[in-house]
Short mmCIF file of C-alpha atoms and ligand atoms in Angstrom, two decimals:
data_model
loop_
_atom_site.label_atom_id
_atom_site.label_comp_id
_atom_site.label_asym_id
_atom_site.label_seq_id
_atom_site.Cartn_x
_atom_site.Cartn_y
_atom_site.Cartn_z
CA MET A 1 33.02 26.82 -179.27
CA ALA A 2 30.03 26.66 -176.94
CA CYS A 3 26.56 25.48 -177.90
CA ILE A 4 23.82 26.30 -175.37
CA LEU A 5 20.30 24.92 -175.34
CA GLY A 6 17.67 27.33 -173.95
CA ILE A 7 14.34 26.18 -172.50
CA GLU A 8 11.47 28.55 -171.72
CA SER A 9 8.36 27.22 -169.95
CA SER A 10 7.39 29.89 -167.41
CA CYS A 11 3.84 30.47 -168.63
CA ASP A 12 1.90 29.39 -171.71
CA GLU A 13 4.65 29.16 -174.32
CA THR A 14 7.08 26.27 -174.72
CA GLY A 15 10.22 27.66 -176.34
CA ILE A 16 13.45 25.83 -177.18
CA ALA A 17 16.49 27.35 -178.89
CA VAL A 18 20.15 26.67 -179.58
CA TYR A 19 22.70 29.50 -179.29
CA ASN A 20 26.21 29.04 -180.62
CA SER A 21 29.10 31.23 -179.46
CA GLN A 22 30.45 31.59 -183.02
CA HIS A 23 27.41 31.44 -185.24
CA GLY A 24 24.73 32.94 -182.99
CA LEU A 25 21.22 31.53 -182.97
CA LEU A 26 21.08 28.14 -184.73
CA ALA A 27 17.50 27.16 -183.90
CA ASN A 28 14.44 28.65 -182.26
CA VAL A 29 11.18 26.73 -181.97
CA LEU A 30 8.05 27.76 -180.14
CA TYR A 31 4.70 26.26 -179.30
CA SER A 32 2.06 28.66 -177.99
CA GLN A 33 -0.80 27.32 -175.86
CA VAL A 34 -2.95 30.44 -176.23
CA ALA A 35 -5.72 28.69 -178.14
CA GLU A 36 -6.05 26.17 -175.30
CA HIS A 37 -6.31 28.85 -172.59
CA ALA A 38 -8.49 31.25 -174.61
CA LYS A 39 -11.51 29.03 -173.84
CA TYR A 40 -11.09 29.85 -170.14
CA GLY A 41 -10.33 33.57 -170.53
CA GLY A 42 -6.81 33.23 -169.11
CA VAL A 43 -3.98 30.81 -168.40
CA VAL A 44 -5.00 27.67 -166.47
CA PRO A 45 -1.78 26.67 -164.67
CA GLU A 46 -2.41 22.91 -164.54
CA LEU A 47 -3.23 22.75 -168.25
CA ALA A 48 -0.12 24.78 -169.00
CA SER A 49 2.14 22.34 -167.13
CA ARG A 50 0.60 19.31 -168.81
CA ASP A 51 1.01 20.81 -172.25
CA HIS A 52 4.66 21.73 -171.63
CA VAL A 53 5.29 18.09 -170.70
CA ARG A 54 3.83 17.00 -174.04
CA LYS A 55 5.73 19.55 -176.13
CA LEU A 56 9.22 19.72 -174.58
CA GLN A 57 10.57 16.51 -176.10
CA PRO A 58 9.34 17.00 -179.71
CA LEU A 59 10.40 20.66 -179.69
CA PHE A 60 13.84 19.67 -178.39
CA LEU A 61 14.27 17.16 -181.24
CA GLN A 62 13.06 19.77 -183.75
CA ALA A 63 15.57 22.34 -182.39
CA LEU A 64 18.46 19.87 -182.77
CA GLU A 65 17.37 19.12 -186.33
CA ASP A 66 17.04 22.82 -187.23
CA ALA A 67 20.44 23.56 -185.69
CA LYS A 68 21.96 20.55 -187.50
CA ILE A 69 23.66 19.37 -184.33
CA SER A 70 23.40 16.28 -182.15
CA LYS A 71 22.71 16.45 -178.43
CA GLN A 72 26.35 15.55 -177.75
CA ASP A 73 27.34 18.93 -179.27
CA LEU A 74 25.65 20.81 -176.40
CA SER A 75 27.95 22.49 -173.84
CA ALA A 76 25.27 23.48 -171.31
CA ILE A 77 21.51 23.73 -170.87
CA ALA A 78 19.87 26.98 -169.80
CA TYR A 79 16.31 26.97 -168.48
CA THR A 80 13.95 29.51 -166.93
CA LYS A 81 13.99 29.09 -163.15
CA GLY A 82 11.50 31.93 -162.42
CA PRO A 83 9.50 34.03 -162.11
CA GLY A 84 6.45 32.22 -163.47
CA LEU A 85 3.92 29.48 -162.79
CA VAL A 86 5.61 26.94 -160.52
CA GLY A 87 4.22 23.84 -162.25
CA ALA A 88 5.11 25.18 -165.69
CA LEU A 89 8.62 26.17 -164.55
CA LEU A 90 9.14 22.71 -163.04
CA THR A 91 8.50 20.95 -166.36
CA GLY A 92 11.32 22.89 -168.07
CA ALA A 93 13.65 22.62 -165.09
CA CYS A 94 13.15 18.82 -164.81
CA PHE A 95 13.68 18.38 -168.54
CA ALA A 96 16.84 20.51 -168.44
CA LYS A 97 18.30 18.81 -165.36
CA SER A 98 17.67 15.25 -166.51
CA LEU A 99 18.97 15.91 -170.03
CA ALA A 100 22.07 17.60 -168.63
CA TYR A 101 22.65 14.68 -166.25
CA GLY A 102 22.41 12.22 -169.13
CA LEU A 103 24.84 14.26 -171.23
CA ASN A 104 27.12 15.06 -168.28
CA ILE A 105 26.98 18.80 -168.92
CA PRO A 106 26.02 21.68 -166.57
CA THR A 107 22.77 23.65 -166.37
CA VAL A 108 22.26 27.40 -166.03
CA GLY A 109 19.04 28.53 -164.34
CA VAL A 110 18.08 31.94 -165.73
CA ASN A 111 15.73 34.68 -164.59
CA HIS A 112 12.88 35.19 -167.09
CA LEU A 113 12.89 38.98 -166.58
CA GLU A 114 16.64 39.16 -167.18
CA ALA A 115 16.16 37.10 -170.35
CA HIS A 116 13.56 39.64 -171.62
CA LEU A 117 15.91 42.48 -170.65
CA MET A 118 18.83 41.06 -172.61
CA ALA A 119 16.81 39.93 -175.66
CA PRO A 120 17.64 43.14 -177.66
CA MET A 121 21.32 42.17 -177.36
CA MET A 122 20.67 39.59 -180.09
CA GLU A 123 19.92 42.43 -182.57
CA GLU A 124 22.25 44.59 -184.67
CA PRO A 125 23.22 47.07 -183.34
CA ALA A 126 23.08 45.72 -179.79
CA PRO A 127 22.37 48.30 -177.07
CA PRO A 128 25.51 49.48 -175.29
CA PHE A 129 25.71 49.62 -171.45
CA PRO A 130 24.58 51.58 -169.54
CA PHE A 131 20.95 51.76 -170.55
CA ILE A 132 17.53 52.48 -169.07
CA ALA A 133 15.30 49.42 -169.43
CA LEU A 134 11.54 49.55 -169.73
CA LEU A 135 10.36 46.01 -169.10
CA VAL A 136 6.69 45.71 -169.98
CA SER A 137 5.13 42.24 -170.07
CA GLY A 138 1.96 40.47 -169.01
CA GLY A 139 3.25 39.96 -165.47
CA HIS A 140 5.73 42.79 -164.89
CA SER A 141 6.22 46.48 -165.55
CA GLN A 142 9.52 47.91 -164.37
CA ILE A 143 11.95 50.71 -165.13
CA LEU A 144 15.57 49.81 -164.43
CA SER A 145 19.04 51.22 -164.76
CA VAL A 146 21.29 48.56 -166.32
CA LYS A 147 25.05 49.03 -165.96
CA GLY A 148 26.15 45.59 -167.17
CA LEU A 149 25.28 41.91 -167.14
CA GLY A 150 23.77 41.25 -163.70
CA LYS A 151 23.98 44.94 -162.66
CA TYR A 152 20.36 45.97 -162.37
CA GLU A 153 18.93 48.79 -160.28
CA LEU A 154 15.15 49.03 -160.00
CA LEU A 155 14.03 52.65 -160.46
CA GLY A 156 10.29 52.11 -160.52
CA GLU A 157 7.61 49.47 -160.98
CA THR A 158 3.87 49.03 -161.16
CA LEU A 159 1.97 49.13 -157.90
CA ASP A 160 -0.84 46.99 -159.32
CA ASP A 161 -1.51 45.71 -162.87
CA ALA A 162 1.30 45.18 -165.38
CA VAL A 163 0.96 47.02 -168.71
CA GLY A 164 0.25 43.80 -170.64
CA GLU A 165 -2.29 42.79 -168.00
CA ALA A 166 -4.05 46.19 -168.42
CA PHE A 167 -4.12 45.63 -172.19
CA ASP A 168 -5.53 42.11 -171.74
CA LYS A 169 -8.15 43.10 -169.14
CA THR A 170 -9.31 46.09 -171.19
CA ALA A 171 -9.51 43.88 -174.28
CA LYS A 172 -11.48 41.27 -172.34
CA LEU A 173 -14.12 43.74 -171.16
CA MET A 174 -14.62 44.76 -174.80
CA GLY A 175 -15.13 41.13 -175.75
CA PHE A 176 -11.73 40.02 -177.09
CA ALA A 177 -10.50 36.51 -176.33
CA TYR A 178 -7.37 36.04 -174.18
CA PRO A 179 -4.72 37.41 -174.68
CA GLY A 180 -6.47 40.44 -176.09
CA GLY A 181 -3.52 42.90 -175.92
CA PRO A 182 -2.37 42.50 -179.55
CA LYS A 183 -5.99 42.51 -180.82
CA LEU A 184 -6.75 45.70 -178.92
CA ALA A 185 -3.60 47.27 -180.36
CA LYS A 186 -4.71 46.31 -183.87
CA LEU A 187 -8.18 47.79 -183.38
CA ALA A 188 -6.59 50.99 -182.02
CA ASN A 189 -5.24 51.66 -185.56
CA GLN A 190 -8.82 52.34 -186.69
CA GLY A 191 -9.69 54.64 -183.80
CA ASP A 192 -9.08 58.24 -182.77
CA PRO A 193 -6.53 58.37 -179.91
CA LEU A 194 -7.87 61.75 -178.83
CA ALA A 195 -11.55 60.73 -178.75
CA TYR A 196 -11.41 60.19 -174.98
CA GLN A 197 -9.26 61.82 -172.32
CA PHE A 198 -8.20 58.85 -170.20
CA PRO A 199 -6.05 59.42 -167.09
CA LYS A 200 -2.28 59.09 -167.26
CA PRO A 201 -1.77 57.36 -163.91
CA MET A 202 0.97 58.48 -161.49
CA THR A 203 2.31 61.16 -163.84
CA ASP A 204 1.15 64.04 -161.63
CA ARG A 205 3.40 62.96 -158.78
CA PRO A 206 7.17 62.51 -158.66
CA GLY A 207 8.91 59.17 -159.06
CA LEU A 208 9.03 56.34 -161.55
CA ASP A 209 6.40 53.98 -160.19
CA LEU A 210 3.47 53.00 -162.40
CA SER A 211 -0.16 51.98 -161.83
CA PHE A 212 -2.68 50.78 -164.38
CA SER A 213 -5.69 49.42 -162.50
CA GLY A 214 -7.35 52.88 -162.26
CA LEU A 215 -7.02 53.43 -166.01
CA LYS A 216 -8.58 50.01 -166.63
CA THR A 217 -11.57 50.88 -164.39
CA HIS A 218 -11.94 54.25 -166.12
CA VAL A 219 -12.06 52.49 -169.51
CA LEU A 220 -14.58 49.98 -168.15
CA ASN A 221 -16.94 52.79 -167.06
CA THR A 222 -16.53 54.56 -170.40
CA TRP A 223 -17.24 51.34 -172.32
CA GLN A 224 -20.32 50.49 -170.23
CA SER A 225 -21.90 53.90 -170.73
CA SER A 226 -21.03 54.04 -174.44
CA ASP A 227 -23.15 53.10 -177.50
CA LYS A 228 -20.76 50.09 -178.01
CA SER A 229 -20.60 50.73 -181.77
CA GLU A 230 -17.57 49.45 -183.71
CA GLN A 231 -16.23 53.01 -184.11
CA THR A 232 -16.64 53.71 -180.38
CA LYS A 233 -14.81 50.46 -179.60
CA ALA A 234 -11.92 51.49 -181.86
CA ASN A 235 -11.86 54.99 -180.35
CA ILE A 236 -11.71 53.59 -176.82
CA ALA A 237 -8.95 51.16 -177.82
CA ALA A 238 -6.95 54.00 -179.44
CA SER A 239 -7.47 56.37 -176.49
CA PHE A 240 -6.47 53.65 -174.02
CA GLN A 241 -3.30 52.84 -175.97
CA HIS A 242 -2.54 56.56 -176.21
CA ALA A 243 -2.89 57.00 -172.43
CA VAL A 244 -0.58 54.02 -171.78
CA CYS A 245 2.05 55.29 -174.27
CA GLN A 246 1.93 58.83 -172.89
CA THR A 247 2.30 57.54 -169.32
CA LEU A 248 5.32 55.43 -170.25
CA ILE A 249 6.87 58.30 -172.21
CA ILE A 250 6.58 60.68 -169.25
CA LYS A 251 8.21 58.10 -166.98
CA VAL A 252 11.03 57.26 -169.41
CA ARG A 253 11.75 60.97 -169.91
CA ARG A 254 11.99 61.30 -166.14
CA ALA A 255 14.30 58.28 -165.89
CA ILE A 256 16.64 59.78 -168.52
CA LYS A 257 16.74 63.07 -166.62
CA GLN A 258 17.33 61.34 -163.29
CA THR A 259 20.16 59.08 -164.51
CA ASN A 260 21.54 61.01 -167.50
CA ILE A 261 21.60 57.69 -169.41
CA LYS A 262 20.80 58.17 -173.10
CA ASN A 263 20.10 54.62 -174.26
CA LEU A 264 16.78 52.90 -173.77
CA VAL A 265 15.97 49.21 -174.04
CA VAL A 266 12.30 48.24 -174.28
CA SER A 267 11.47 44.56 -173.83
CA GLY A 268 8.75 42.13 -172.76
CA GLY A 269 5.52 41.31 -174.60
CA VAL A 270 4.22 44.90 -174.78
CA SER A 271 7.41 46.05 -176.51
CA ALA A 272 5.83 44.47 -179.63
CA ASN A 273 3.31 47.35 -179.59
CA ILE A 274 3.98 49.41 -182.73
CA GLN A 275 2.65 52.70 -181.35
CA LEU A 276 4.84 52.36 -178.25
CA ARG A 277 7.90 51.53 -180.37
CA GLN A 278 7.34 54.55 -182.61
CA GLU A 279 6.73 56.99 -179.78
CA LEU A 280 9.67 55.82 -177.67
CA SER A 281 12.00 55.85 -180.73
CA ALA A 282 10.97 59.46 -181.42
CA LEU A 283 11.45 60.42 -177.76
CA MET A 284 14.96 58.97 -177.66
CA ALA A 285 15.96 60.54 -181.00
CA ALA A 286 14.78 63.92 -179.68
CA SER A 287 16.86 63.33 -176.51
CA ASP A 288 20.09 62.59 -178.49
CA GLY A 289 19.79 58.97 -177.51
CA GLN A 290 18.54 55.77 -179.03
CA ALA A 291 15.82 53.21 -178.32
CA TYR A 292 16.51 49.49 -178.78
CA PHE A 293 13.88 46.76 -179.11
CA PRO A 294 13.91 43.01 -179.69
CA ARG A 295 12.55 41.86 -183.07
CA PRO A 296 8.77 41.28 -182.66
CA GLU A 297 8.98 37.48 -182.12
CA PHE A 298 11.53 37.99 -179.31
CA CYS A 299 9.31 40.51 -177.46
CA THR A 300 6.96 37.82 -176.19
CA ASP A 301 8.16 34.63 -174.49
CA ASN A 302 10.65 32.53 -176.45
CA GLY A 303 13.53 30.09 -175.99
CA ALA A 304 16.08 32.24 -177.88
CA MET A 305 16.37 34.81 -175.08
CA VAL A 306 16.94 32.01 -172.55
CA ALA A 307 19.63 30.34 -174.69
CA TYR A 308 21.33 33.71 -175.31
CA LEU A 309 21.34 34.77 -171.65
CA GLY A 310 22.40 31.27 -170.62
CA TRP A 311 25.37 31.55 -173.00
CA ARG A 312 26.38 34.96 -171.56
CA ILE A 313 26.14 33.75 -167.97
CA PHE A 314 27.95 30.50 -168.82
CA THR A 315 30.86 32.22 -170.59
CA GLU A 316 31.15 35.47 -168.59
CA LYS A 317 30.30 34.30 -165.09
CA GLY A 318 30.98 30.59 -165.28
CA ALA A 319 27.78 30.27 -163.27
CA ALA A 320 26.71 26.77 -164.28
CA ASP A 321 25.98 23.91 -161.93
CA ASN A 322 25.86 20.14 -161.95
CA ASP A 323 23.56 19.99 -158.97
CA LEU A 324 20.58 17.67 -159.46
CA ALA A 325 18.35 19.61 -157.04
CA ILE A 326 15.47 21.22 -158.91
CA GLU A 327 14.54 24.64 -157.63
CA VAL A 328 12.18 27.08 -159.33
CA LYS A 329 10.67 30.31 -158.01
CA ALA A 330 7.25 31.84 -158.67
CA ARG A 331 8.74 35.17 -157.60
CA LEU A 332 12.27 36.01 -158.56
CA PRO A 333 13.12 39.74 -158.53
CA LEU A 334 15.98 41.00 -160.67
CA SER A 335 17.69 42.20 -157.50
CA ASP A 336 18.30 38.49 -156.72
CA VAL A 337 20.31 37.94 -159.93
O1 KG4 B 1 6.45 38.70 -172.22
P1 KG4 B 1 5.16 38.01 -172.44
O2 KG4 B 1 5.03 37.08 -173.62
O3 KG4 B 1 4.74 37.16 -171.21
C1 KG4 B 1 5.05 37.53 -169.89
O4 KG4 B 1 6.20 37.29 -169.45
O5 KG4 B 1 4.14 38.14 -169.27
O6 KG4 B 1 4.04 39.16 -172.54
C2 KG4 B 1 2.73 38.89 -172.87
C3 KG4 B 1 1.92 40.19 -172.76
C4 KG4 B 1 0.42 39.96 -172.87
O7 KG4 B 1 -0.20 40.69 -171.82
C5 KG4 B 1 0.07 40.52 -174.24
O8 KG4 B 1 -1.24 41.01 -174.34
C6 KG4 B 1 1.07 41.64 -174.36
O9 KG4 B 1 2.27 41.09 -173.83
N1 KG4 B 1 1.26 42.05 -175.76
C7 KG4 B 1 0.89 43.26 -176.26
C8 KG4 B 1 1.22 43.24 -177.64
N2 KG4 B 1 1.77 42.02 -177.93
C9 KG4 B 1 1.79 41.32 -176.77
N3 KG4 B 1 0.32 44.33 -175.68
C10 KG4 B 1 0.09 45.40 -176.45
N4 KG4 B 1 0.35 45.47 -177.76
C11 KG4 B 1 0.92 44.42 -178.40
N5 KG4 B 1 1.19 44.49 -179.70
ZN1 ZN B 2 7.73 36.90 -170.49
#
């Protein structure tokens, strides 16, 4: 029976979890730094690293207590090795490597994007391979064909802003504190999605690439020339969200046609968006397929997805190491997995 500790520290969330091969997830603790960074309108890398250093140890002890295990029960330690903020990644990697050295157990460095991608595998029912994956987070927006663990083919990606980044920037220009994406989504519930005709970028040309910076600028111009009333704000939020959902739907429909794959996995922070979940579920049902999502708390960054993926890599690929060298990567494409 294997017990894997998972450590996530790639950005502004410290997440630690314990995954057990027989009993599944035993513990999952998270500390979010958003309140700290909100004052600056975005993540301040140095502050993020310092806060991870403060939180890793207490969260680790809390996770052991929640899981009702001792550190000697751990079989391996998985940590996020990239992509992300280098300083933040280093704090988790150093913690993982030194703890593993002390316990004489191996480490598994995992790719943060792959961890997001596999997060829906912790749900019932788990998505079967092969599937199309729509990975939409604050830093990445990609469409992939996934044939199995480690078998990822990139079909399309954003040429500029990620979907979450577009949500956050649009929210910021309308006065919401960082990260404004979820707040904008909430406001959209009170608005009319058809009040404004915003562009659906890159849908008038073939291919699966995405682009969101033009849409963001379009919304900025609309906002600046508007009456800025509460109802207008809600209408803009709803119309923006509608344009994003429609764009992603057109691209996913294209990806299904291109690959003939009928299962869709949606993951990353923006997969928490209720409108997107509803529209993609309806699209897949109408295409004789099914859409799979992580539960809301596993859409955004967390330690559970790192522990889970670490367990799969450890048991299926035996890819663990006892090397003390600490290597993290700001950029780490899924093609390098
Ligand atoms: O996956 P994640 O926690 O961090 C990265 O790896 O980037 O994603 C965070 C992103 C943020 O941009 C946040 O605004 C966005 O996910 N997000 C949402 C929602 N919840 C989180 N965007 C739209 N609607 C939501 N409900
Ligand atoms: Zn993430």
